[in-house]
PDB file of C-alpha atoms and ligand atoms in Angstrom:
ATOM      1  CA  MET A   7     102.549  -8.443 -34.436  1.00 49.00           C
ATOM      2  CA  ARG A   8     101.458 -11.888 -35.600  1.00 49.00           C
ATOM      3  CA  ASN A   9     101.776 -13.496 -32.206  1.00 54.00           C
ATOM      4  CA  LEU A  10     101.003 -10.582 -29.914  1.00 72.00           C
ATOM      5  CA  ASN A  11      98.228 -11.818 -27.749  1.00 90.00           C
ATOM      6  CA  HIS A  12      96.698  -8.818 -26.036  1.00 91.00           C
ATOM      7  CA  VAL A  13      94.032  -9.080 -23.330  1.00 96.00           C
ATOM      8  CA  LYS A  14      92.145  -6.079 -21.965  1.00 97.00           C
ATOM      9  CA  VAL A  15      90.984  -6.552 -18.374  1.00 98.00           C
ATOM     10  CA  ASP A  16      88.962  -4.274 -16.064  1.00 98.00           C
ATOM     11  CA  ASN A  17      91.671  -3.804 -13.466  1.00 98.00           C
ATOM     12  CA  ALA A  18      94.896  -5.160 -11.964  1.00 98.00           C
ATOM     13  CA  GLU A  19      93.009  -7.719  -9.854  1.00 98.00           C
ATOM     14  CA  LYS A  20      91.365  -9.205 -12.952  1.00 98.00           C
ATOM     15  CA  GLY A  21      94.764  -9.204 -14.655  1.00 98.00           C
ATOM     16  CA  ALA A  22      96.204 -11.070 -11.680  1.00 98.00           C
ATOM     17  CA  GLU A  23      93.429 -13.678 -11.871  1.00 98.00           C
ATOM     18  CA  LEU A  24      94.142 -14.243 -15.533  1.00 98.00           C
ATOM     19  CA  THR A  25      97.872 -14.547 -14.853  1.00 98.00           C
ATOM     20  CA  TYR A  26      97.133 -17.013 -12.064  1.00 98.00           C
ATOM     21  CA  ASN A  27      95.014 -19.112 -14.438  1.00 98.00           C
ATOM     22  CA  ILE A  28      97.782 -19.266 -17.024  1.00 98.00           C
ATOM     23  CA  ILE A  29     100.334 -20.288 -14.383  1.00 98.00           C
ATOM     24  CA  LYS A  30      97.906 -22.883 -12.983  1.00 98.00           C
ATOM     25  CA  GLU A  31      97.324 -24.409 -16.396  1.00 98.00           C
ATOM     26  CA  GLU A  32     101.040 -24.593 -17.199  1.00 98.00           C
ATOM     27  CA  LEU A  33     101.814 -26.068 -13.777  1.00 98.00           C
ATOM     28  CA  GLU A  34      99.048 -28.665 -13.854  1.00 97.00           C
ATOM     29  CA  SER A  35      99.906 -29.779 -17.358  1.00 97.00           C
ATOM     30  CA  GLY A  36     103.514 -30.364 -16.325  1.00 97.00           C
ATOM     31  CA  ARG A  37     104.978 -27.561 -18.433  1.00 97.00           C
ATOM     32  CA  LEU A  38     106.107 -25.291 -15.600  1.00 98.00           C
ATOM     33  CA  HIS A  39     109.449 -26.156 -14.027  1.00 98.00           C
ATOM     34  CA  VAL A  40     111.158 -22.774 -14.042  1.00 98.00           C
ATOM     35  CA  LEU A  41     109.273 -19.563 -13.331  1.00 98.00           C
ATOM     36  CA  GLY A  42     110.707 -16.103 -13.901  1.00 98.00           C
ATOM     37  CA  LEU A  43     109.472 -13.569 -11.359  1.00 99.00           C
ATOM     38  CA  ALA A  44     109.339  -9.799 -11.279  1.00 98.00           C
ATOM     39  CA  THR A  45     108.939  -7.146  -8.591  1.00 98.00           C
ATOM     40  CA  GLY A  46     107.025  -3.863  -8.426  1.00 96.00           C
ATOM     41  CA  SER A  47     103.488  -2.920  -7.433  1.00 96.00           C
ATOM     42  CA  THR A  48     102.087  -4.599 -10.571  1.00 98.00           C
ATOM     43  CA  MET A  49     103.095  -7.994  -9.223  1.00 98.00           C
ATOM     44  CA  VAL A  50     101.523  -7.645  -5.765  1.00 98.00           C
ATOM     45  CA  PRO A  51      98.020  -8.833  -6.805  1.00 98.00           C
ATOM     46  CA  VAL A  52      99.564 -11.674  -8.832  1.00 98.00           C
ATOM     47  CA  TYR A  53     101.456 -12.949  -5.794  1.00 98.00           C
ATOM     48  CA  LYS A  54      98.278 -12.579  -3.728  1.00 98.00           C
ATOM     49  CA  GLU A  55      96.515 -14.933  -6.135  1.00 98.00           C
ATOM     50  CA  LEU A  56      99.370 -17.436  -5.980  1.00 98.00           C
ATOM     51  CA  THR A  57      99.625 -17.395  -2.188  1.00 98.00           C
ATOM     52  CA  LYS A  58      95.913 -17.823  -1.546  1.00 98.00           C
ATOM     53  CA  SER A  59      95.755 -20.783  -3.959  1.00 98.00           C
ATOM     54  CA  ASN A  60      96.572 -24.383  -3.171  1.00 97.00           C
ATOM     55  CA  LEU A  61      98.986 -24.661  -6.102  1.00 98.00           C
ATOM     56  CA  ASP A  62     102.043 -26.729  -5.282  1.00 98.00           C
ATOM     57  CA  PHE A  63     105.302 -25.079  -6.355  1.00 98.00           C
ATOM     58  CA  THR A  64     107.642 -27.382  -4.469  1.00 98.00           C
ATOM     59  CA  ASN A  65     109.051 -28.664  -7.756  1.00 98.00           C
ATOM     60  CA  VAL A  66     109.394 -25.221  -9.326  1.00 98.00           C
ATOM     61  CA  VAL A  67     112.629 -23.218  -9.488  1.00 98.00           C
ATOM     62  CA  THR A  68     112.319 -19.426  -9.661  1.00 98.00           C
ATOM     63  CA  PHE A  69     114.558 -16.683 -11.037  1.00 98.00           C
ATOM     64  CA  ASN A  70     113.979 -13.017 -10.347  1.00 98.00           C
ATOM     65  CA  LEU A  71     114.706 -10.451 -12.995  1.00 98.00           C
ATOM     66  CA  ASP A  72     116.788  -8.000 -11.031  1.00 98.00           C
ATOM     67  CA  GLU A  73     118.147  -6.546  -7.802  1.00 98.00           C
ATOM     68  CA  TYR A  74     119.649  -3.246  -6.681  1.00 98.00           C
ATOM     69  CA  VAL A  75     123.402  -3.098  -6.199  1.00 98.00           C
ATOM     70  CA  GLY A  76     124.547  -2.494  -2.624  1.00 97.00           C
ATOM     71  CA  VAL A  77     121.211  -3.145  -0.905  1.00 96.00           C
ATOM     72  CA  THR A  78     121.206  -6.085   1.525  1.00 96.00           C
ATOM     73  CA  ALA A  79     118.540  -8.777   1.326  1.00 96.00           C
ATOM     74  CA  THR A  80     117.383  -7.774   4.825  1.00 96.00           C
ATOM     75  CA  SER A  81     116.663  -4.184   3.746  1.00 96.00           C
ATOM     76  CA  PRO A  82     112.985  -3.491   2.944  1.00 95.00           C
ATOM     77  CA  ASN A  83     114.282  -1.708  -0.157  1.00 97.00           C
ATOM     78  CA  SER A  84     115.729  -4.844  -1.712  1.00 97.00           C
ATOM     79  CA  TYR A  85     113.854  -6.957  -4.204  1.00 98.00           C
ATOM     80  CA  ALA A  86     114.918 -10.007  -2.163  1.00 98.00           C
ATOM     81  CA  TYR A  87     112.918  -8.578   0.754  1.00 98.00           C
ATOM     82  CA  PHE A  88     109.932  -7.828  -1.498  1.00 98.00           C
ATOM     83  CA  MET A  89     109.882 -11.429  -2.700  1.00 98.00           C
ATOM     84  CA  VAL A  90     110.005 -12.871   0.821  1.00 98.00           C
ATOM     85  CA  GLU A  91     107.271 -10.510   1.971  1.00 98.00           C
ATOM     86  CA  HIS A  92     104.893 -11.129  -0.932  1.00 98.00           C
ATOM     87  CA  LEU A  93     105.600 -14.697  -2.006  1.00 98.00           C
ATOM     88  CA  PHE A  94     108.452 -16.743  -0.581  1.00 98.00           C
ATOM     89  CA  SER A  95     107.326 -16.553   3.058  1.00 98.00           C
ATOM     90  CA  LYS A  96     103.941 -17.939   2.001  1.00 98.00           C
ATOM     91  CA  LYS A  97     104.697 -20.450  -0.761  1.00 98.00           C
ATOM     92  CA  LYS A  98     107.436 -23.033  -0.864  1.00 98.00           C
ATOM     93  CA  PHE A  99     109.490 -23.406  -4.036  1.00 98.00           C
ATOM     94  CA  LYS A 100     112.195 -25.923  -4.946  1.00 98.00           C
ATOM     95  CA  GLU A 101     114.817 -23.170  -5.293  1.00 98.00           C
ATOM     96  CA  THR A 102     114.628 -19.396  -5.570  1.00 98.00           C
ATOM     97  CA  HIS A 103     117.282 -17.259  -7.271  1.00 98.00           C
ATOM     98  CA  ILE A 104     117.745 -13.494  -7.137  1.00 98.00           C
ATOM     99  CA  PRO A 105     120.884 -11.720  -8.365  1.00 98.00           C
ATOM    100  CA  ASN A 106     123.095 -10.794  -5.408  1.00 98.00           C
ATOM    101  CA  GLY A 107     123.649  -7.060  -5.552  1.00 98.00           C
ATOM    102  CA  MET A 108     126.003  -7.344  -2.566  1.00 98.00           C
ATOM    103  CA  ALA A 109     128.411  -9.708  -4.334  1.00 98.00           C
ATOM    104  CA  GLU A 110     132.043  -8.700  -4.095  1.00 98.00           C
ATOM    105  CA  ASN A 111     132.560  -9.342  -7.779  1.00 98.00           C
ATOM    106  CA  LEU A 112     129.461  -8.214  -9.650  1.00 98.00           C
ATOM    107  CA  ASP A 113     130.683  -9.383 -13.059  1.00 98.00           C
ATOM    108  CA  GLU A 114     131.217 -12.863 -11.686  1.00 98.00           C
ATOM    109  CA  GLU A 115     127.799 -12.788 -10.029  1.00 98.00           C
ATOM    110  CA  CYS A 116     126.172 -11.856 -13.351  1.00 98.00           C
ATOM    111  CA  ALA A 117     128.043 -14.554 -15.260  1.00 98.00           C
ATOM    112  CA  MET A 118     127.040 -17.142 -12.671  1.00 98.00           C
ATOM    113  CA  TYR A 119     123.404 -16.041 -12.759  1.00 98.00           C
ATOM    114  CA  GLU A 120     123.332 -16.335 -16.527  1.00 98.00           C
ATOM    115  CA  MET A 121     124.898 -19.790 -16.290  1.00 98.00           C
ATOM    116  CA  PHE A 122     122.194 -20.926 -13.827  1.00 98.00           C
ATOM    117  CA  LEU A 123     119.589 -19.574 -16.224  1.00 98.00           C
ATOM    118  CA  GLU A 124     121.085 -21.495 -19.114  1.00 97.00           C
ATOM    119  CA  LYS A 125     120.919 -24.680 -17.053  1.00 98.00           C
ATOM    120  CA  ASN A 126     117.316 -23.968 -16.022  1.00 98.00           C
ATOM    121  CA  PRO A 127     115.548 -22.520 -19.081  1.00 98.00           C
ATOM    122  CA  LEU A 128     112.620 -20.311 -18.111  1.00 98.00           C
ATOM    123  CA  ASP A 129     109.197 -21.738 -18.921  1.00 98.00           C
ATOM    124  CA  ILE A 130     107.320 -18.552 -18.031  1.00 98.00           C
ATOM    125  CA  GLN A 131     108.673 -15.072 -17.347  1.00 98.00           C
ATOM    126  CA  LEU A 132     106.437 -12.515 -15.636  1.00 99.00           C
ATOM    127  CA  LEU A 133     107.158  -8.946 -16.637  1.00 98.00           C
ATOM    128  CA  GLY A 134     106.109  -5.473 -15.638  1.00 98.00           C
ATOM    129  CA  VAL A 135     107.214  -2.371 -17.493  1.00 98.00           C
ATOM    130  CA  GLY A 136     108.774   0.906 -16.439  1.00 97.00           C
ATOM    131  CA  GLU A 137     107.184   4.194 -17.462  1.00 96.00           C
ATOM    132  CA  ASN A 138     110.038   4.728 -19.928  1.00 96.00           C
ATOM    133  CA  GLY A 139     109.535   1.265 -21.401  1.00 98.00           C
ATOM    134  CA  HIS A 140     112.270  -0.491 -19.439  1.00 98.00           C
ATOM    135  CA  ILE A 141     111.963  -4.230 -18.928  1.00 98.00           C
ATOM    136  CA  ALA A 142     113.573  -5.493 -15.705  1.00 98.00           C
ATOM    137  CA  PHE A 143     116.333  -2.856 -15.543  1.00 98.00           C
ATOM    138  CA  ASN A 144     117.059  -2.896 -19.258  1.00 98.00           C
ATOM    139  CA  GLU A 145     116.860   0.803 -19.894  1.00 98.00           C
ATOM    140  CA  PRO A 146     116.397   2.525 -23.279  1.00 98.00           C
ATOM    141  CA  GLY A 147     119.311   1.765 -25.583  1.00 97.00           C
ATOM    142  CA  THR A 148     120.140  -1.642 -24.031  1.00 98.00           C
ATOM    143  CA  SER A 149     121.322  -4.123 -26.655  1.00 97.00           C
ATOM    144  CA  SER A 150     119.014  -6.935 -27.658  1.00 97.00           C
ATOM    145  CA  ASP A 151     121.995  -9.294 -27.152  1.00 98.00           C
ATOM    146  CA  SER A 152     122.386  -8.325 -23.500  1.00 98.00           C
ATOM    147  CA  VAL A 153     122.620 -11.019 -20.836  1.00 98.00           C
ATOM    148  CA  THR A 154     122.665 -10.565 -17.044  1.00 98.00           C
ATOM    149  CA  HIS A 155     124.657  -7.400 -16.308  1.00 98.00           C
ATOM    150  CA  GLU A 156     125.053  -4.364 -14.073  1.00 98.00           C
ATOM    151  CA  ALA A 157     122.901  -1.553 -15.449  1.00 98.00           C
ATOM    152  CA  TYR A 158     122.874   2.177 -14.743  1.00 98.00           C
ATOM    153  CA  LEU A 159     119.386   3.412 -13.954  1.00 97.00           C
ATOM    154  CA  THR A 160     118.084   6.394 -15.901  1.00 96.00           C
ATOM    155  CA  GLU A 161     116.872   9.625 -14.292  1.00 95.00           C
ATOM    156  CA  SER A 162     113.315   8.564 -15.062  1.00 94.00           C
ATOM    157  CA  THR A 163     113.687   5.218 -13.269  1.00 95.00           C
ATOM    158  CA  LEU A 164     115.552   6.760 -10.327  1.00 95.00           C
ATOM    159  CA  GLY A 165     112.726   9.290  -9.961  1.00 93.00           C
ATOM    160  CA  VAL A 166     109.874   6.775 -10.179  1.00 93.00           C
ATOM    161  CA  ASN A 167     111.480   4.037  -8.050  1.00 92.00           C
ATOM    162  CA  SER A 168     112.901   6.313  -5.327  1.00 91.00           C
ATOM    163  CA  GLN A 169     109.378   6.928  -4.015  1.00 88.00           C
ATOM    164  CA  TYR A 170     109.354   3.318  -2.804  1.00 87.00           C
ATOM    165  CA  PHE A 171     112.623   3.682  -0.906  1.00 92.00           C
ATOM    166  CA  GLU A 172     112.194   3.584   2.849  1.00 88.00           C
ATOM    167  CA  ASN A 173     114.309   4.831   5.751  1.00 79.00           C
ATOM    168  CA  ASP A 174     115.682   7.805   3.781  1.00 79.00           C
ATOM    169  CA  ASP A 175     118.002   5.370   2.001  1.00 86.00           C
ATOM    170  CA  LYS A 176     119.290   6.692  -1.291  1.00 89.00           C
ATOM    171  CA  ILE A 177     118.295   4.670  -4.326  1.00 94.00           C
ATOM    172  CA  PRO A 178     121.352   2.980  -5.890  1.00 96.00           C
ATOM    173  CA  GLU A 179     122.489   4.169  -9.297  1.00 97.00           C
ATOM    174  CA  THR A 180     122.947   0.633 -10.551  1.00 98.00           C
ATOM    175  CA  ALA A 181     121.248  -2.728 -10.414  1.00 98.00           C
ATOM    176  CA  LEU A 182     121.937  -6.262 -11.616  1.00 98.00           C
ATOM    177  CA  THR A 183     119.457  -7.316 -14.238  1.00 98.00           C
ATOM    178  CA  MET A 184     118.769 -10.162 -16.604  1.00 98.00           C
ATOM    179  CA  GLY A 185     119.467  -8.894 -20.112  1.00 98.00           C
ATOM    180  CA  ILE A 186     117.029  -8.667 -22.967  1.00 98.00           C
ATOM    181  CA  SER A 187     118.435 -11.853 -24.470  1.00 98.00           C
ATOM    182  CA  SER A 188     118.102 -13.693 -21.104  1.00 98.00           C
ATOM    183  CA  ILE A 189     114.442 -12.657 -20.920  1.00 98.00           C
ATOM    184  CA  MET A 190     113.724 -13.529 -24.544  1.00 98.00           C
ATOM    185  CA  GLY A 191     114.995 -17.055 -23.788  1.00 98.00           C
ATOM    186  CA  ALA A 192     111.841 -17.776 -21.779  1.00 98.00           C
ATOM    187  CA  LYS A 193     109.294 -19.995 -23.538  1.00 98.00           C
ATOM    188  CA  LYS A 194     106.365 -17.796 -22.561  1.00 98.00           C
ATOM    189  CA  LEU A 195     106.294 -14.115 -21.599  1.00 98.00           C
ATOM    190  CA  ILE A 196     103.447 -12.558 -19.605  1.00 98.00           C
ATOM    191  CA  LEU A 197     103.602  -8.770 -19.507  1.00 98.00           C
ATOM    192  CA  LEU A 198     101.321  -6.859 -17.152  1.00 98.00           C
ATOM    193  CA  ALA A 199     100.728  -3.105 -17.355  1.00 98.00           C
ATOM    194  CA  PHE A 200      98.058  -1.159 -15.499  1.00 98.00           C
ATOM    195  CA  GLY A 201      97.254   2.515 -15.306  1.00 98.00           C
ATOM    196  CA  GLU A 202      97.714   5.560 -17.522  1.00 97.00           C
ATOM    197  CA  LYS A 203     101.399   5.923 -16.616  1.00 97.00           C
ATOM    198  CA  LYS A 204     102.091   2.792 -18.641  1.00 98.00           C
ATOM    199  CA  ARG A 205     100.225   4.058 -21.698  1.00 97.00           C
ATOM    200  CA  PRO A 206     103.239   5.450 -23.615  1.00 98.00           C
ATOM    201  CA  ALA A 207     105.085   2.129 -23.258  1.00 98.00           C
ATOM    202  CA  ILE A 208     102.051   0.035 -24.205  1.00 97.00           C
ATOM    203  CA  ASN A 209     101.314   2.289 -27.176  1.00 96.00           C
ATOM    204  CA  LYS A 210     104.862   1.790 -28.455  1.00 97.00           C
ATOM    205  CA  LEU A 211     104.471  -1.960 -28.109  1.00 96.00           C
ATOM    206  CA  LEU A 212     101.175  -1.979 -29.966  1.00 93.00           C
ATOM    207  CA  GLU A 213     102.582   0.170 -32.764  1.00 94.00           C
ATOM    208  CA  GLY A 214     104.557  -2.964 -33.582  1.00 94.00           C
ATOM    209  CA  ASN A 215     108.023  -1.575 -34.403  1.00 96.00           C
ATOM    210  CA  VAL A 216     111.151  -2.653 -32.527  1.00 97.00           C
ATOM    211  CA  LEU A 217     112.790   0.568 -31.283  1.00 97.00           C
ATOM    212  CA  ALA A 218     116.091   0.734 -29.362  1.00 95.00           C
ATOM    213  CA  ASP A 219     114.720   3.563 -27.219  1.00 97.00           C
ATOM    214  CA  TRP A 220     111.783   1.433 -26.054  1.00 98.00           C
ATOM    215  CA  PRO A 221     113.088  -1.882 -24.640  1.00 98.00           C
ATOM    216  CA  ILE A 222     109.506  -3.143 -24.296  1.00 98.00           C
ATOM    217  CA  THR A 223     109.318  -3.330 -28.093  1.00 98.00           C
ATOM    218  CA  GLU A 224     112.050  -6.001 -28.147  1.00 98.00           C
ATOM    219  CA  LEU A 225     109.364  -8.343 -26.822  1.00 98.00           C
ATOM    220  CA  LEU A 226     107.651  -8.134 -30.211  1.00 96.00           C
ATOM    221  CA  LYS A 227     110.286 -10.578 -31.465  1.00 96.00           C
ATOM    222  CA  HIS A 228     109.008 -13.257 -29.074  1.00 96.00           C
ATOM    223  CA  ASP A 229     106.542 -15.788 -30.457  1.00 94.00           C
ATOM    224  CA  ASP A 230     104.630 -16.341 -27.207  1.00 96.00           C
ATOM    225  CA  LEU A 231     103.953 -12.990 -25.591  1.00 96.00           C
ATOM    226  CA  ILE A 232     100.738 -12.281 -23.689  1.00 97.00           C
ATOM    227  CA  VAL A 233     100.060  -8.646 -22.794  1.00 97.00           C
ATOM    228  CA  ILE A 234      97.557  -8.086 -20.006  1.00 98.00           C
ATOM    229  CA  THR A 235      96.456  -4.489 -19.491  1.00 98.00           C
ATOM    230  CA  ASP A 236      93.534  -2.363 -18.344  1.00 98.00           C
ATOM    231  CA  LEU A 237      94.321   0.283 -20.975  1.00 96.00           C
ATOM    232  CA  GLU A 238      91.784   0.942 -23.709  1.00 87.00           C
ATOM    233  CA  ILE A 239      93.434   0.275 -27.006  1.00 77.00           C
TER     234      ILE A 239
HETATM  235  C1  GLP B 314     111.130  -1.704 -11.570  1.00 90.36           C
HETATM  236  C2  GLP B 314     111.510  -3.113 -11.978  1.00 90.36           C
HETATM  237  C3  GLP B 314     110.758  -3.548 -13.203  1.00 90.36           C
HETATM  238  C4  GLP B 314     109.282  -3.263 -13.064  1.00 90.36           C
HETATM  239  C5  GLP B 314     109.065  -1.770 -12.861  1.00 90.36           C
HETATM  240  C6  GLP B 314     107.598  -1.400 -12.770  1.00 90.36           C
HETATM  241  O1  GLP B 314     111.843  -0.751 -12.249  1.00 90.36           O
HETATM  242  N1  GLP B 314     112.913  -3.252 -12.199  1.00 90.36           N
HETATM  243  O2  GLP B 314     110.977  -4.931 -13.396  1.00 90.36           O
HETATM  244  O3  GLP B 314     108.611  -3.690 -14.201  1.00 90.36           O
HETATM  245  O4  GLP B 314     109.723  -1.432 -11.656  1.00 90.36           O
HETATM  246  O5  GLP B 314     107.150  -1.306 -11.456  1.00 90.36           O
HETATM  247  P1  GLP B 314     105.638  -1.131 -11.022  1.00 90.36           P
HETATM  248  O6  GLP B 314     105.016  -2.462 -11.186  1.00 90.36           O
HETATM  249  O7  GLP B 314     105.701  -0.726  -9.566  1.00 90.36           O
HETATM  250  O8  GLP B 314     105.041  -0.105 -11.888  1.00 90.36           O
END
C-alpha cells in the first residue's frame, strides 16, 4: 500500500470540496486535458462544486465510465441523462464521451470507445464504488486485463441500482463499461466512498491484498490513487 493516499473527511460535501481542489490544481497547472467521469449519488456533490466554480473546461475532453445497455440518452434512467442534468448542461467541455448502450453493434461500440481512450489518455479518473466492490460496472471476478466491454450486472448491483430506476422501467441486465485495464491507464485515480454501505469495500481495499472477488482492490496496483472517505479507519 506504498502509494495509497487515504484522506478521511467529515462528509460527502467535504470530500467533494477536496476533489474539486485536486481537479482545480491539475487544470490550472496544465496537467488536465482528459477527465474520466463517473455517475451515482456519490458524484452529485462533486459536480455541484464544479458547476458553481468558474473553472474553464472548454479545453477538456471527458470520458464516462459506463452506460446501461438499451436505455436511451433521453431516458432519466440513463447515465447520459444524469451527466447532462448534473454537469454537461451547466459546464462546457471540449468533447464529452459516454458509451452508447443503444449501439446496434455493442462489440464495435466498445472497441471504438477503447480506441478513443487510447488516443486521449485519461489524466484523472473519478471513481465511486459499488457495495460489492465493483468499479464502474466491473463486477467481482472481472479480469484485470479487461478493456471496455459489455458486462452482466450481479444480483447485488441490480438490487441496489434498481431503486434509482424511474417510470417502472426494468433495470437492464447488462451495461457497457470501461474495463479494469482501461481505468488503470489513467494517470491519477480519485476514489470517493461515503457511508457505512461502502465499508466492506473500503475495508478490503485497506487490507491491501488484490482479490479477484473485490474489483476495488485492483486499484492497489496503481501508483497514484487517492481515496476520499468519511469512514473511520
Ligand atoms: C453504479 C456505477 C458505479 C458507481 C456505483 C455507486 O453501479 N456503475 O460507477 O460507483 O453505482 O453508486 P453510488 O455513488 O450511488 O453509491
